[in-house]
Each structure stands twice: as structure tokens, then as C-alpha cells.
Amino acid sequence: MPEYMPSLSVERLCIDVGGGESRRRVVDELSFALYPGRTLGIAGESGSGKSLTSLAIMGLLPKAASVPSGAILFDHRDLLSLPEGERQALRGKRIGMIFQEPMTSLNPLLTVGQQLAETLRRHEALSRSEVRQRCRAVLDAVRMPQVDKRLAQYPHELSGGMRQRVMIAMAMLCQPEVLIADEPTTALDVTIQAQILELMRELQQQFNTSLLLITHDMGVVAEMADQVVVMNQGRMEERGTLQQVFTAPQATYTRKLLAAVPVLGSAPAPAVLGEQPVVLGVKDLSVRFALRHGWFERPRTVHAVEGVSFDLHLGETLGLVGESGCGKSSTGKALMNMLAYQGSVKLLGQELNGLQGTALQRVRRDVQMVFQDPYAALNPRKSVFDLVGEPLLIHDRMAEPERRERVAQLLQQVDLPRDALERYPHQFSGGQRQRICIARALALNPKVIIADESVSALDVSVQAQVLELLERLRAEHRLSYLFISHDMAVVERICHRVAVMYGGRIVEIGPRDKVLHNPQHPYTQRLLAAVPVPKVGHRRDFKKLLKELERPDPIKQAGFVAPPQQFAAVAADHWVALE
Amino acid sequence: MLPFICRRVAYALLILLGVTFITYLLLFLLPADPARQIAGRSATPEVVAAIRAQLGLNQPFYQQYLGYLGHLLQGDLGRSYIQRTSVSELIGARLRPSLELMGAGIGCELLIGISLGMFAALRRDSVADKLLMAFSFVGVSAPQFIAAMLFLYFFAVQLGWFPLGGYGGISHLALPALTLGLLGSGWYSRMVRSSMIEVLHQDFIRTARAKGLSRARVIFVHVLPNAIVPVIPMIGIDIGVFMGGLVVVESVFGWPGIGQLAWQSIQQIDIPVIVGVTTLSAVAIVLGNLLADLVIPLVDPRIDIKQH
């Protein structure tokens, strides 16, 4: 088989959604070809039609979608004209697919073994022992530790990364010629992402699979793809080799997209703040959750945050980075007094721990929060005026005309038009909603804003704008930010100092450039080594990341006292935890 | 496992204590007088007073209740005022027919409810879906005695498919069981429909389809078990409603079960029997719920009863 024969080609594919009046074209005249052993990346922001394209190839389009024209050629046949029975026989056998959300993509009621075996039995006539053997082999291929145990486990007993390995194993069971991966690593932590990407590379080489990789992350594209298709609002903006698209992009949209992507190691040096007073002083902060226990069991607690200390200075942005479950969000919530905690948090010298009632309410106006999901953070039944004005009503009992004036002023500050006042959240895009959230946080002139993954849910171009806005507001209002994020490149863009959390503790803290460019703690090094860089010729070897780091178990017997942490100064203000 | 069951049994005993207390109190407050009922219309006040003293009805409420509880602890449910036998004997004789009808009724209910719900979910928003949901609404809201009479009239009197009533084999069982099943299935079909529509949109259904599985396998192996999970605790709760239906249906069809006994004893203000039957239904409800809680972890491995 010559390498030049495409294994799958999409020709002038159009997809419509809806019927009658509301019919809309969501994919328009899309063409590309997949070659054996090669990877094609489809990159684009939300609403670009990239996921629908993959579902069209699988024949899994939702009922509301239709394909008015185009062809998907596979093995000399047009998939679109095949009867459903034949398509079923191809799915999972010759075309496999991996989905975005490993937490919900496996049936919770069946064991991993049952779900794997089911695929195999559907497509191949094998004996029970052969099925088991093949399942074990494929789990071995995705480097699943303790294969026999895993086969008998249910999905909820596995971590996100392990579940995604199961998904890949399931898709690779019958060694398909084409593997479609729709945002396979978006929901995963960066080191897990690196592991999954590495596994996909290995499997592709081993089986000479064509990989169609759909992602919004230009870093992942640069790490994986040979060919790139850039999509925007259903249209193909650009198609070319990775080299062409990244070094000499033709379409304006591609250029804009690439310019908006934060690249780790490219941010300009942060402005020098000079000596500034401490706004928020955190000392030995610990957050614990008691676990439910039976009559005869000893009580246990989850040590979510364990002895965290840092200072946040006036006008400074401190980045708090780490993987999911490291305690960074619990830290943020404790600072807001939304969780019970031990230790001391001082705002401008005033102790916050133990505050209650009106004293707590008075302090709350100085510490505000911007959350991750702008879709869930705004009450859909309230107008923007009510949402942004509510803090003013609660804290200042401000009269209506005055409040209206103040809200309009706040909206202006976050670059929203005045007529947004009377509108409702669903009438805004994700980026605009996040601006509304920021306006709400600003309403009471806080001193500190805690931004918990505030730009993670946004598309890159919108993300860049919101980051700019945050930066401008910080300078104008002398705000201090605690910027909680898992995205190193974003942190590099906006933060003055960075603290790295792992297992509930800070393992490294210091000025941004020292921590990100000269990491000292092995965990920080590992984290940074896993970040995919959206540049050609920077392809990283993730092999060494395949080995799992030993994670400290956060569940401890009640009364457990963690040994105090020792820090060593590496450079001025740069501290690293000693093991 | 064992601590869980122990705790549940302890709760159950508390519930039963509450149930007997409330029933006893309500019957005590009732203006009807069992002594007068027994003595008959023409009895002199002296005779009525003698009967009252004999049954201990002249004692204050707490003494009557404590006396009842004392006997209950020894397994003695008391004696019927009217029928001159012990309540446990009365109930024991009628337990089997009732259990048969209950089993068949719940079976019909689940079979009809789940299959209609499934059908409606798969044909969502079609005419068939709307008709089925309208039908289930009628089923939920139709008074049981009217529905039971109608069924009896059409299927037994007019068409002659079933015997007119009474206790016997499958043919006697079928019509009352179907009546109970049809009436009760409305809740289940609505629940299964909404739960199934939710499951159909889950990511793992897409995964199952992406594996190339046939439509039937996707529905029966992946969708249905997940859609059934929220229905299981419903069955436990539903037993209470079901007991109410049993009283009506057994009376209409002349089925010699507990429901009929309850109906008769209420008419005669036969307090020991009423309390006995009420306690028994409370036991049935508690057992049903316990059973549902024990079955769920078998279907859904994410639910661990040790943590509850």
C-alpha cells in the first residue's frame, strides 16, 4: 500500500443543524485527507464545527443535524451513503474514536473488562480466553498498571487519566485504520495530557494508524500533528503542513489565533513592583474535610490544604498553580471564608479566621472572587443590573438611581455597552459573561480578587482579551490578584510571582521567571516538562513522564499532624520545599 | 453490611412504634364507639358499658396503648372485637392471597411502566409518545374504585374473559393484578421515560455507539440499566401507595386478602384488626425500602451502603 493513498478523505462536506426556518450551516465545504501513520490536526475555537465533523465521520451525528452534500470516502466507499448496519460494523472495528470527557464517557455500571470485551465480541469471533487475552494486551499497550485488577474495576474507581487510557484501549482494541480523537486531553491535567499524547504517538507508530486529532489547543497541535486544518465558524480557514501553518500562516484568522495563544517562555518581563506593603498575609493555612465513618471505624479526614503560607503584596498578581486535587481551589475558598480552616489569614493586618456575622460581611467586600465557569456563575433569572448591583445593595443599601449609575460605570470599565444593563446572562457570550463576573467582583472596590481558573473555560482569543482587561484593572485600581490556574502559559503572562502546589502544600514559590524558567523542585520540573509548546520544532519527549509520581494520600487518620515543611532559599525570594 | 442492617432495623422499629401510636391515637379520637357497634342498636346503656369495660375501652388512652404495646412485644396482636379470633390468625389466613396479588400487581406495574416508558423515550415527541403520556396521566389520576369497577364490568361481565371475582388460579388473579398494574404503571412510565431520555444524552451512550454496538444492545445493556437505577428506590416507596390500592381492588374483586380485611374492619370499627393491618403495611413498606436499598448496590456499583 503506497503511503500516498489516503486512508480516509472528506470531500466538500457540509453539515446543517436544525430544520425549516432555523436551519443553519455549521460546517461548510470542508475537505481534507488522512494518511496511514500520519496525524491530521483540526484546530479551532468553540463553534467552529470541528466536533460535528468527527461525529459525521463516525455516523453519530445528532438527529437535528443533516448532511446536505459532500462525501466521506473510506476504503473506496462513501460512508454517508452506507446503510446503518454496515456503518455499525465499521465503527469500533476500522474507525475508532476517543472522546473528550473520560469521566462520563464510560458506562458506570459495567466493569472495564466488560466494556472492552463487548467491543471485541461485537466485531470478532473469539473465545472467552482469547477475548480476555486481547483485553489484557491492549491495556498493557496503554501502559495501564495492574492490568488484571483494572479489568474487574468499575470506571468510578479509576482516575481521569486512567479512564482516558481505558478509552484509548477500547478504541485501539480492533486496531482501527483511523482513530479520531476529539479533544482527548482537554479535561486532563497537564502531566496526564503529556502521558496520553505520548501513548497516542506510540500506538500510532505501532499500528500505522491515521490519527485525526481535534483540539482547540495549539500546543497539542504542534506536539502531535503533521498536517493542520484550521477551522472557524464552520469554514476551513487554512490547510497545510504543520510547518506552513505555524511559520507562514496565510489566513488572517490563523495569524490572529496564533498571536492570541500564550506561549510558555515568551512573555515579556513583568513590571517591577518595588517594595509594596502586604495586603493579604497567609500563615499555616490548613483545610480539612471530615469523612463519614461507621460506628466501629476510626474517623478520618482529608487534608486538602496543609500548612500553606504566603504573602500577597499591593498591586501584585500571585499565581497559584498545580494539578486538580492539589488544594489550590480550597485555598481560594478558605481565603474567602467559604470554608472552615485553621491557621491565620490577615487582610491589612486584620485577622480573618473566626470572623462571623457583620464583621465577616464587612471583610468580604475587600476580598472578591471570579469563578471558572461564566455560564454557571450568573443567575439566569436576574438582569445584569441586578447581578452587578446586588453587592452594592447588600453592603451599601445604595438607592436605585445611584446604583444604576454605578453599575453602568462598572460595565464601562469592563468594556461592555451601557445597554447591557437590562439584558440577561443568556444573551451574552462566554467572554462577555466573564466580564460581567469581573464587574460584579469590582463593584465594592475590593483590595484582593481571587480568580479561580477564571479564563480556563474561554477560547484563546477571548482569553487574551480577558487577561488584558484583568491586567488593566489591576493597574487602575491597585488590585492584588490571587490567580489560581493550571495553565502555565497563562500564569506566565499575568503573574509577578508563582506558587506551585502539590498534595495540599506549596512546594515552590518565587518570582515568576525564577520558578518557571529555573524550576528547582522535581514536581515543578515535571509539570513544566509536560506543557506542550505551540511552536514548530519544539516537539517534546514525554516518555519519562509516563512513570507516575508517587502521590501522597490526602486521607489521614484523625489527629494526624503533618511534619512541618522546611524551605530552602535558592535565590532572592525563591523558596523550594525540602523533602 | 451488618452494621448497616442493624441500624436500619433499629430505625424500622422506631417507625413501627410511631405508626402504632398514631393509628391508636386516631382511632381513640374517632367519635365512633366500637362498644356500641358490637352491642347493636337496641342495647341498653348498661350492656354497652359492660362491653366497654370488658374490652378495656374505659381505660385512659395511655393505658390502652401501653397494654397493646406490651402484648405486641410478645407477638400478640390482640383479638378481634367482632370475629372472636386473634388478629394474627385473621391476618395469617389472608397473607398468602395478598402476597400473590401484590407480587403479580407489582410485576404488572413494572412490566407495563418500564416498557411504556422505554417506548415513549425512544419515540420522544412523537404522537405515540404523547398518547402514552396522556394515558399514564389518566392512570395516575383515575380513582381506583372506578377503574376497578370498569374493568370488572367490561372484561368480566361484558366480554367474559375473566371470572367475576373471588380467589382461585391465574385467571382469577389476572384481572385484579392488571388493574393494579395499569393504574400504578403511570408513575413508572413517566419516571422511566424522563430518566431514559437523560441517559440517552450521556457521553457513554455515544461511546457505546462508537464501539459499533447494535441499537438493541446499546438500549438494553447501556441505557436501560442506567435508567432503572432511580426507579428502584421508587418501588420501595410505592409499596405504601400500593397497599392503598390493594384495599380497594381486593374489595371490588372479592379477593380474600388483607386489603379486604382492612376494609371490613374499618366498617366495623374493629380496632385491633385495623391497628394490626396498619402495622403490617408499615412493616411491608419498611421491608420494601430496605430491600430496595440492598438491591441498588447490585445494579449501581457506585453506591456503597457502608457509607450510609
Short mmCIF file of C-alpha atoms in Angstrom, two decimals, chain A residues 54-469:
data_model
loop_
_atom_site.label_atom_id
_atom_site.label_comp_id
_atom_site.label_asym_id
_atom_site.label_seq_id
_atom_site.Cartn_x
_atom_site.Cartn_y
_atom_site.Cartn_z
CA SER A 54 -15.81 13.97 13.66
CA LEU A 55 -19.30 12.77 14.54
CA ALA A 56 -20.23 12.87 10.85
CA ILE A 57 -17.29 10.59 10.06
CA MET A 58 -18.42 8.18 12.78
CA GLY A 59 -22.04 8.39 11.65
CA LEU A 60 -23.07 9.57 15.08
CA LEU A 61 -24.48 12.97 14.19
CA PRO A 62 -27.35 14.03 16.45
CA LYS A 63 -30.84 13.82 14.96
CA ALA A 64 -31.06 17.58 14.50
CA ALA A 65 -28.04 17.60 12.15
CA SER A 66 -28.09 16.65 8.50
CA VAL A 67 -25.54 16.37 5.71
CA PRO A 68 -26.89 18.07 2.58
CA SER A 69 -23.82 17.49 0.44
CA GLY A 70 -20.29 16.13 0.43
CA ALA A 71 -18.67 12.75 0.76
CA ILE A 72 -16.56 10.84 3.27
CA LEU A 73 -14.52 8.26 1.42
CA PHE A 74 -13.16 5.26 3.27
CA ASP A 75 -11.98 2.09 1.62
CA HIS A 76 -13.40 3.19 -1.80
CA ARG A 77 -16.85 3.71 -0.36
CA ASP A 78 -18.77 6.79 0.62
CA LEU A 79 -19.60 6.39 4.30
CA LEU A 80 -22.52 8.80 4.01
CA SER A 81 -24.40 6.50 1.64
CA LEU A 82 -23.76 3.27 3.55
CA PRO A 83 -26.69 1.65 5.33
CA GLU A 84 -26.64 1.86 9.14
CA GLY A 85 -25.82 -1.83 9.56
CA GLU A 86 -22.60 -1.57 7.58
CA ARG A 87 -21.61 1.61 9.36
CA GLN A 88 -22.05 -0.15 12.69
CA ALA A 89 -19.71 -2.87 11.53
CA LEU A 90 -17.08 -0.24 10.67
CA ARG A 91 -17.41 1.71 13.92
CA GLY A 92 -15.06 0.47 16.58
CA LYS A 93 -13.59 -2.02 14.12
CA ARG A 94 -11.92 0.06 11.42
CA ILE A 95 -12.66 3.58 12.68
CA GLY A 96 -12.23 4.20 16.40
CA MET A 97 -12.96 7.27 18.44
CA ILE A 98 -11.78 8.79 21.71
CA PHE A 99 -13.91 11.45 23.39
CA GLN A 100 -13.15 14.50 25.46
CA GLU A 101 -14.61 13.71 28.83
CA PRO A 102 -13.18 10.50 30.30
CA MET A 103 -15.21 10.96 33.49
CA THR A 104 -18.52 10.49 31.69
CA SER A 105 -17.57 8.51 28.60
CA LEU A 106 -17.58 5.09 30.25
CA ASN A 107 -20.69 3.25 31.41
CA PRO A 108 -20.66 3.47 35.22
CA LEU A 109 -22.49 0.16 35.69
CA LEU A 110 -20.10 -2.11 33.75
CA THR A 111 -16.55 -3.09 34.61
CA VAL A 112 -13.65 -2.02 32.44
CA GLY A 113 -13.26 -5.64 31.33
CA GLN A 114 -16.90 -5.96 30.33
CA GLN A 115 -16.78 -2.77 28.31
CA LEU A 116 -13.62 -3.80 26.49
CA ALA A 117 -14.81 -7.34 25.82
CA GLU A 118 -18.09 -6.08 24.44
CA THR A 119 -16.35 -4.23 21.61
CA LEU A 120 -14.23 -7.22 20.75
CA ARG A 121 -17.10 -9.69 20.74
CA ARG A 122 -19.12 -7.39 18.52
CA HIS A 123 -16.52 -7.37 15.79
CA GLU A 124 -14.57 -10.59 16.07
CA ALA A 125 -15.50 -14.20 16.77
CA LEU A 126 -13.19 -15.09 19.64
CA SER A 127 -13.32 -17.48 22.55
CA ARG A 128 -13.65 -16.22 26.10
CA SER A 129 -9.98 -16.70 26.88
CA GLU A 130 -8.89 -15.05 23.64
CA VAL A 131 -11.07 -12.04 24.44
CA ARG A 132 -9.50 -11.77 27.87
CA GLN A 133 -6.04 -12.07 26.44
CA ARG A 134 -6.66 -9.34 23.88
CA CYS A 135 -8.12 -7.01 26.55
CA ARG A 136 -5.07 -7.55 28.73
CA ALA A 137 -2.75 -6.95 25.80
CA VAL A 138 -4.38 -3.67 24.85
CA LEU A 139 -4.34 -2.40 28.43
CA ASP A 140 -0.68 -3.29 28.55
CA ALA A 141 -0.19 -1.30 25.37
CA VAL A 142 -1.63 1.82 27.02
CA ARG A 143 0.73 1.17 29.97
CA MET A 144 -2.03 0.51 32.43
CA PRO A 145 -0.55 -0.56 35.74
CA GLN A 146 -2.02 -3.71 37.41
CA VAL A 147 -3.97 -4.86 34.37
CA ASP A 148 -5.78 -7.80 36.00
CA LYS A 149 -7.12 -5.64 38.79
CA ARG A 150 -8.24 -2.95 36.35
CA LEU A 151 -10.28 -5.36 34.26
CA ALA A 152 -12.50 -6.08 37.26
CA GLN A 153 -12.80 -2.45 38.32
CA TYR A 154 -15.61 -0.03 37.59
CA PRO A 155 -14.90 3.33 35.95
CA HIS A 156 -15.54 5.32 39.13
CA GLU A 157 -12.65 3.52 40.78
CA LEU A 158 -10.18 4.95 38.25
CA SER A 159 -8.71 8.44 37.94
CA GLY A 160 -9.38 10.63 34.92
CA GLY A 161 -6.08 9.76 33.28
CA MET A 162 -6.64 6.03 33.81
CA ARG A 163 -10.12 6.28 32.34
CA GLN A 164 -8.78 8.01 29.29
CA ARG A 165 -6.28 5.17 28.92
CA VAL A 166 -9.21 2.77 29.01
CA MET A 167 -10.94 4.84 26.33
CA ILE A 168 -7.86 4.69 24.13
CA ALA A 169 -7.51 0.97 24.76
CA MET A 170 -11.13 0.50 23.79
CA ALA A 171 -10.68 2.46 20.58
CA MET A 172 -7.49 0.56 19.70
CA LEU A 173 -8.80 -2.95 20.53
CA CYS A 174 -9.55 -3.91 16.95
CA GLN A 175 -6.58 -1.92 15.64
CA PRO A 176 -8.58 0.51 13.53
CA GLU A 177 -7.06 2.15 10.46
CA VAL A 178 -8.44 5.51 11.51
CA LEU A 179 -8.53 6.88 15.04
CA ILE A 180 -10.48 10.04 15.76
CA ALA A 181 -9.57 11.83 18.97
CA ASP A 182 -11.94 14.68 19.86
CA GLU A 183 -10.21 16.91 22.43
CA PRO A 184 -8.75 13.79 24.07
CA THR A 185 -6.72 15.67 26.67
CA THR A 186 -8.72 18.84 27.31
CA ALA A 187 -10.23 17.60 30.54
CA LEU A 188 -6.93 16.29 31.88
CA ASP A 189 -4.08 17.72 33.92
CA VAL A 190 -1.03 18.74 32.00
CA THR A 191 1.20 15.82 33.03
CA ILE A 192 -1.62 13.36 32.33
CA GLN A 193 -2.12 15.12 29.00
CA ALA A 194 1.53 14.53 28.18
CA GLN A 195 1.16 10.84 29.05
CA ILE A 196 -1.91 10.43 26.86
CA LEU A 197 -0.28 12.25 23.94
CA GLU A 198 2.79 10.06 24.28
CA LEU A 199 0.65 6.93 24.30
CA MET A 200 -1.17 8.01 21.17
CA ARG A 201 2.14 8.61 19.43
CA GLU A 202 3.40 5.15 20.41
CA LEU A 203 0.23 3.36 19.35
CA GLN A 204 0.17 5.21 16.07
CA GLN A 205 3.68 4.09 15.25
CA GLN A 206 2.97 0.55 16.35
CA PHE A 207 -0.19 0.08 14.26
CA ASN A 208 0.36 2.66 11.50
CA THR A 209 -2.94 4.30 12.39
CA SER A 210 -4.20 7.51 10.82
CA LEU A 211 -4.96 9.91 13.61
CA LEU A 212 -7.49 12.70 13.32
CA LEU A 213 -6.82 14.95 16.28
CA ILE A 214 -9.42 17.58 17.08
CA THR A 215 -8.35 20.21 19.56
CA HIS A 216 -8.56 23.84 20.49
CA ASP A 217 -5.06 23.75 21.96
CA MET A 218 -2.41 24.92 19.52
CA GLY A 219 0.24 23.46 21.80
CA VAL A 220 -1.21 19.98 21.36
CA VAL A 221 -1.42 20.54 17.60
CA ALA A 222 2.24 21.50 17.48
CA GLU A 223 3.20 18.45 19.54
CA MET A 224 1.25 15.93 17.51
CA ALA A 225 0.15 16.94 14.03
CA ASP A 226 1.79 16.50 10.62
CA GLN A 227 -0.97 18.31 8.78
CA VAL A 228 -3.18 21.02 10.16
CA VAL A 229 -6.65 22.24 9.24
CA VAL A 230 -7.73 25.47 10.91
CA MET A 231 -11.47 25.90 11.21
CA ASN A 232 -13.54 28.93 12.17
CA GLN A 233 -17.33 29.07 12.34
CA GLY A 234 -17.75 26.06 10.08
CA ARG A 235 -15.35 27.23 7.42
CA MET A 236 -11.92 25.92 6.72
CA GLU A 237 -9.60 28.89 7.10
CA GLU A 238 -6.38 27.17 6.28
CA ARG A 239 -4.94 23.75 5.46
CA GLY A 240 -1.29 22.86 5.26
CA THR A 241 1.65 21.14 6.88
CA LEU A 242 2.41 21.93 10.46
CA GLN A 243 5.46 23.92 9.33
CA GLN A 244 3.47 26.05 6.91
CA VAL A 245 0.61 26.81 9.25
CA PHE A 246 2.79 27.74 12.20
CA THR A 247 5.59 29.60 10.48
CA ALA A 248 3.84 31.19 7.50
CA PRO A 249 0.10 31.29 8.21
CA GLN A 250 -1.85 32.56 5.21
CA ALA A 251 -5.29 33.24 6.63
CA THR A 252 -5.79 36.29 8.85
CA TYR A 253 -7.77 34.13 11.26
CA THR A 254 -4.83 31.75 11.74
CA ARG A 255 -2.50 34.65 12.37
CA LYS A 256 -4.90 36.10 14.91
CA LEU A 257 -5.34 32.74 16.61
CA LEU A 258 -1.62 32.07 16.83
CA ALA A 259 -0.98 35.56 18.17
CA ALA A 260 -3.54 35.04 20.91
CA VAL A 261 -2.13 31.71 22.09
CA PRO A 262 0.01 32.21 25.17
CA VAL A 263 3.39 30.56 24.62
CA LEU A 264 5.32 29.49 27.68
CA GLY A 265 8.66 31.26 27.76
CA SER A 266 7.63 34.18 25.56
CA ALA A 267 6.01 36.59 27.98
CA PRO A 268 7.79 39.92 28.45
CA ALA A 269 9.45 40.57 31.78
CA PRO A 270 6.95 41.67 34.40
CA ALA A 271 6.87 45.28 35.50
CA VAL A 272 8.97 45.86 38.58
CA LEU A 273 6.68 46.47 41.52
CA GLY A 274 9.22 47.60 44.01
CA GLU A 275 8.73 47.26 47.75
CA GLN A 276 4.97 47.10 48.44
CA PRO A 277 3.03 46.56 51.67
CA VAL A 278 1.48 43.15 52.30
CA VAL A 279 -2.25 43.12 51.64
CA LEU A 280 -3.05 39.52 52.40
CA GLY A 281 -0.84 37.53 54.76
CA VAL A 282 -1.46 33.80 54.91
CA LYS A 283 0.21 31.73 57.60
CA ASP A 284 -0.07 27.96 58.13
CA LEU A 285 -3.41 27.72 56.40
CA SER A 286 -4.91 24.21 56.59
CA VAL A 287 -8.23 22.95 55.28
CA ARG A 288 -9.57 19.61 56.37
CA PHE A 289 -12.74 17.72 55.50
CA ALA A 290 -14.02 15.04 57.86
CA LEU A 291 -15.01 11.82 56.12
CA ARG A 292 -18.16 9.97 57.07
CA HIS A 293 -17.35 6.89 59.05
CA GLY A 294 -19.15 3.92 60.53
CA TRP A 295 -19.70 3.08 64.18
CA PHE A 296 -16.60 0.99 64.58
CA GLU A 297 -14.22 2.81 62.24
CA ARG A 298 -11.77 5.43 63.31
CA PRO A 299 -12.64 8.89 61.99
CA ARG A 300 -10.53 10.06 59.07
CA THR A 301 -10.03 13.45 57.47
CA VAL A 302 -9.00 14.66 54.04
CA HIS A 303 -6.09 17.04 54.37
CA ALA A 304 -6.92 19.23 51.37
CA VAL A 305 -4.58 22.08 52.29
CA GLU A 306 -1.70 21.56 54.67
CA GLY A 307 0.21 24.46 56.22
CA VAL A 308 0.23 26.91 53.33
CA SER A 309 1.89 30.29 53.89
CA PHE A 310 2.40 33.20 51.53
CA ASP A 311 2.12 36.98 51.34
CA LEU A 312 0.25 38.89 48.68
CA HIS A 313 1.53 42.43 48.16
CA LEU A 314 -0.29 45.52 46.98
CA GLY A 315 -0.77 45.57 43.22
CA GLU A 316 0.74 42.14 42.83
CA THR A 317 -0.52 39.05 40.99
CA LEU A 318 0.42 35.79 42.64
CA GLY A 319 -0.13 32.69 40.54
CA LEU A 320 -1.19 29.53 42.34
CA VAL A 321 -0.58 26.58 40.05
CA GLY A 322 -0.96 22.85 40.41
CA GLU A 323 -2.96 19.90 39.17
CA SER A 324 -6.52 19.05 40.04
CA GLY A 325 -6.85 17.95 43.65
CA CYS A 326 -3.72 19.78 44.81
CA GLY A 327 -5.75 22.10 47.06
CA LYS A 328 -5.49 25.33 45.11
CA SER A 329 -9.25 25.94 44.90
CA SER A 330 -9.71 25.00 48.56
CA THR A 331 -7.08 27.60 49.42
CA GLY A 332 -9.01 30.22 47.45
CA LYS A 333 -12.28 29.32 49.13
CA ALA A 334 -10.68 29.39 52.58
CA LEU A 335 -9.40 32.92 51.91
CA MET A 336 -12.97 33.90 51.09
CA ASN A 337 -14.05 32.37 54.41
CA MET A 338 -16.27 29.99 52.48
CA LEU A 339 -14.60 27.00 54.12
CA ALA A 340 -13.62 26.42 57.72
CA TYR A 341 -9.85 26.45 58.08
CA GLN A 342 -7.05 26.51 60.59
CA GLY A 343 -4.21 28.98 60.58
CA SER A 344 -4.17 32.68 60.09
CA VAL A 345 -5.24 34.91 57.21
CA LYS A 346 -4.62 38.59 57.71
CA LEU A 347 -6.11 41.26 55.47
CA LEU A 348 -4.24 44.55 56.00
CA GLY A 349 -3.28 43.30 59.44
CA GLN A 350 -6.78 42.22 60.46
CA GLU A 351 -7.20 38.55 61.35
CA LEU A 352 -9.95 36.92 59.26
CA ASN A 353 -10.06 33.48 60.86
CA GLY A 354 -13.01 33.25 63.25
CA LEU A 355 -14.85 36.30 61.95
CA GLN A 356 -18.60 35.95 61.96
CA GLY A 357 -21.75 37.88 61.16
CA THR A 358 -21.38 41.56 60.32
CA ALA A 359 -17.62 41.61 60.87
CA LEU A 360 -17.26 38.86 58.28
CA GLN A 361 -19.57 40.64 55.89
CA ARG A 362 -17.58 43.85 56.22
CA VAL A 363 -14.39 41.99 55.36
CA ARG A 364 -15.95 40.21 52.41
CA ARG A 365 -16.24 43.43 50.46
CA ASP A 366 -12.46 43.61 50.36
CA VAL A 367 -11.94 40.09 49.03
CA GLN A 368 -13.92 39.12 45.94
CA MET A 369 -13.86 36.12 43.69
CA VAL A 370 -14.19 35.45 39.95
CA PHE A 371 -15.09 31.85 39.18
CA GLN A 372 -14.20 29.45 36.42
CA ASP A 373 -17.43 28.83 34.58
CA PRO A 374 -19.09 32.08 33.48
CA TYR A 375 -22.13 30.08 32.38
CA ALA A 376 -22.80 28.72 35.86
CA ALA A 377 -21.69 31.73 37.89
CA LEU A 378 -24.55 34.05 36.91
CA ASN A 379 -28.15 33.53 37.99
CA PRO A 380 -30.02 33.22 34.67
CA ARG A 381 -33.16 34.84 36.07
CA LYS A 382 -31.55 38.12 37.02
CA SER A 383 -30.68 41.01 34.74
CA VAL A 384 -27.12 42.31 34.55
CA PHE A 385 -28.17 45.32 36.59
CA ASP A 386 -29.43 43.07 39.38
CA LEU A 387 -26.38 40.82 39.22
CA VAL A 388 -23.73 43.50 39.26
CA GLY A 389 -25.74 45.80 41.55
CA GLU A 390 -26.52 43.16 44.15
CA PRO A 391 -23.30 43.61 46.17
CA LEU A 392 -23.99 47.36 46.29
CA LEU A 393 -27.47 46.69 47.60
CA ILE A 394 -26.31 44.20 50.21
CA HIS A 395 -23.33 46.14 51.52
CA ASP A 396 -24.21 49.78 50.97
CA ARG A 397 -28.03 49.73 50.61
CA MET A 398 -27.43 52.05 47.67
CA ALA A 399 -30.57 53.65 46.24
CA GLU A 400 -31.72 52.56 42.81
CA PRO A 401 -30.73 55.56 40.58
CA GLU A 402 -27.32 55.77 42.22
CA ARG A 403 -26.85 52.04 41.86
CA ARG A 404 -27.82 52.15 38.21
CA GLU A 405 -25.20 54.82 37.63
CA ARG A 406 -22.52 52.81 39.42
CA VAL A 407 -23.35 49.60 37.53
CA ALA A 408 -23.21 51.44 34.21
CA GLN A 409 -19.82 52.79 35.21
CA LEU A 410 -18.61 49.29 36.14
CA LEU A 411 -19.82 47.87 32.84
CA GLN A 412 -17.93 50.60 31.05
CA GLN A 413 -14.78 49.60 32.91
CA VAL A 414 -15.06 46.04 31.66
CA ASP A 415 -15.80 47.25 28.11
CA LEU A 416 -19.47 46.29 28.00
CA PRO A 417 -22.05 48.65 26.45
CA ARG A 418 -24.40 50.54 28.71
CA ASP A 419 -27.47 48.83 27.25
CA ALA A 420 -26.22 45.56 28.72
CA LEU A 421 -27.80 46.71 31.97
CA GLU A 422 -31.25 45.41 31.24
CA ARG A 423 -30.20 42.24 29.47
CA TYR A 424 -29.94 38.72 30.89
CA PRO A 425 -26.89 36.43 31.06
CA HIS A 426 -28.03 34.09 28.27
CA GLN A 427 -27.83 36.98 25.81
CA PHE A 428 -24.05 37.20 26.24
CA SER A 429 -21.13 35.11 25.02
CA GLY A 430 -18.78 33.33 27.44
CA GLY A 431 -16.21 36.12 27.34
CA GLN A 432 -18.82 38.79 27.95
CA ARG A 433 -20.26 36.84 30.84
CA GLN A 434 -16.84 36.62 32.41
CA ARG A 435 -16.65 40.42 32.07
CA ILE A 436 -19.95 40.66 33.92
CA CYS A 437 -18.49 38.46 36.67
CA ILE A 438 -15.46 40.73 36.86
CA ALA A 439 -17.68 43.82 37.04
CA ARG A 440 -19.60 42.20 39.89
CA ALA A 441 -16.36 41.45 41.73
CA LEU A 442 -15.23 45.06 41.24
CA ALA A 443 -18.47 46.61 42.45
CA LEU A 444 -17.34 47.12 46.05
CA ASN A 445 -13.80 48.30 45.25
CA PRO A 446 -12.15 45.22 46.72
CA LYS A 447 -8.50 45.06 47.65
CA VAL A 448 -7.97 41.46 46.64
CA ILE A 449 -9.56 39.46 43.82
CA ILE A 450 -9.28 35.70 43.83
CA ALA A 451 -9.52 34.46 40.25
CA ASP A 452 -10.14 30.72 40.32
CA GLU A 453 -9.38 29.38 36.83
CA SER A 454 -11.15 32.48 35.55
CA VAL A 455 -10.01 32.20 31.95
CA SER A 456 -9.81 28.41 31.61
CA ALA A 457 -13.25 27.99 30.07
CA LEU A 458 -12.70 30.65 27.41
CA ASP A 459 -11.45 30.39 23.85
CA VAL A 460 -7.88 31.62 23.37
CA SER A 461 -8.73 34.87 21.61
CA VAL A 462 -11.30 35.74 24.27
CA GLN A 463 -8.90 34.56 26.95
CA ALA A 464 -6.29 37.04 25.75
CA GLN A 465 -8.80 39.89 25.93
CA VAL A 466 -9.95 38.99 29.44
CA LEU A 467 -6.35 38.72 30.62
CA GLU A 468 -5.68 42.17 29.20
CA LEU A 469 -8.73 43.52 30.99
#
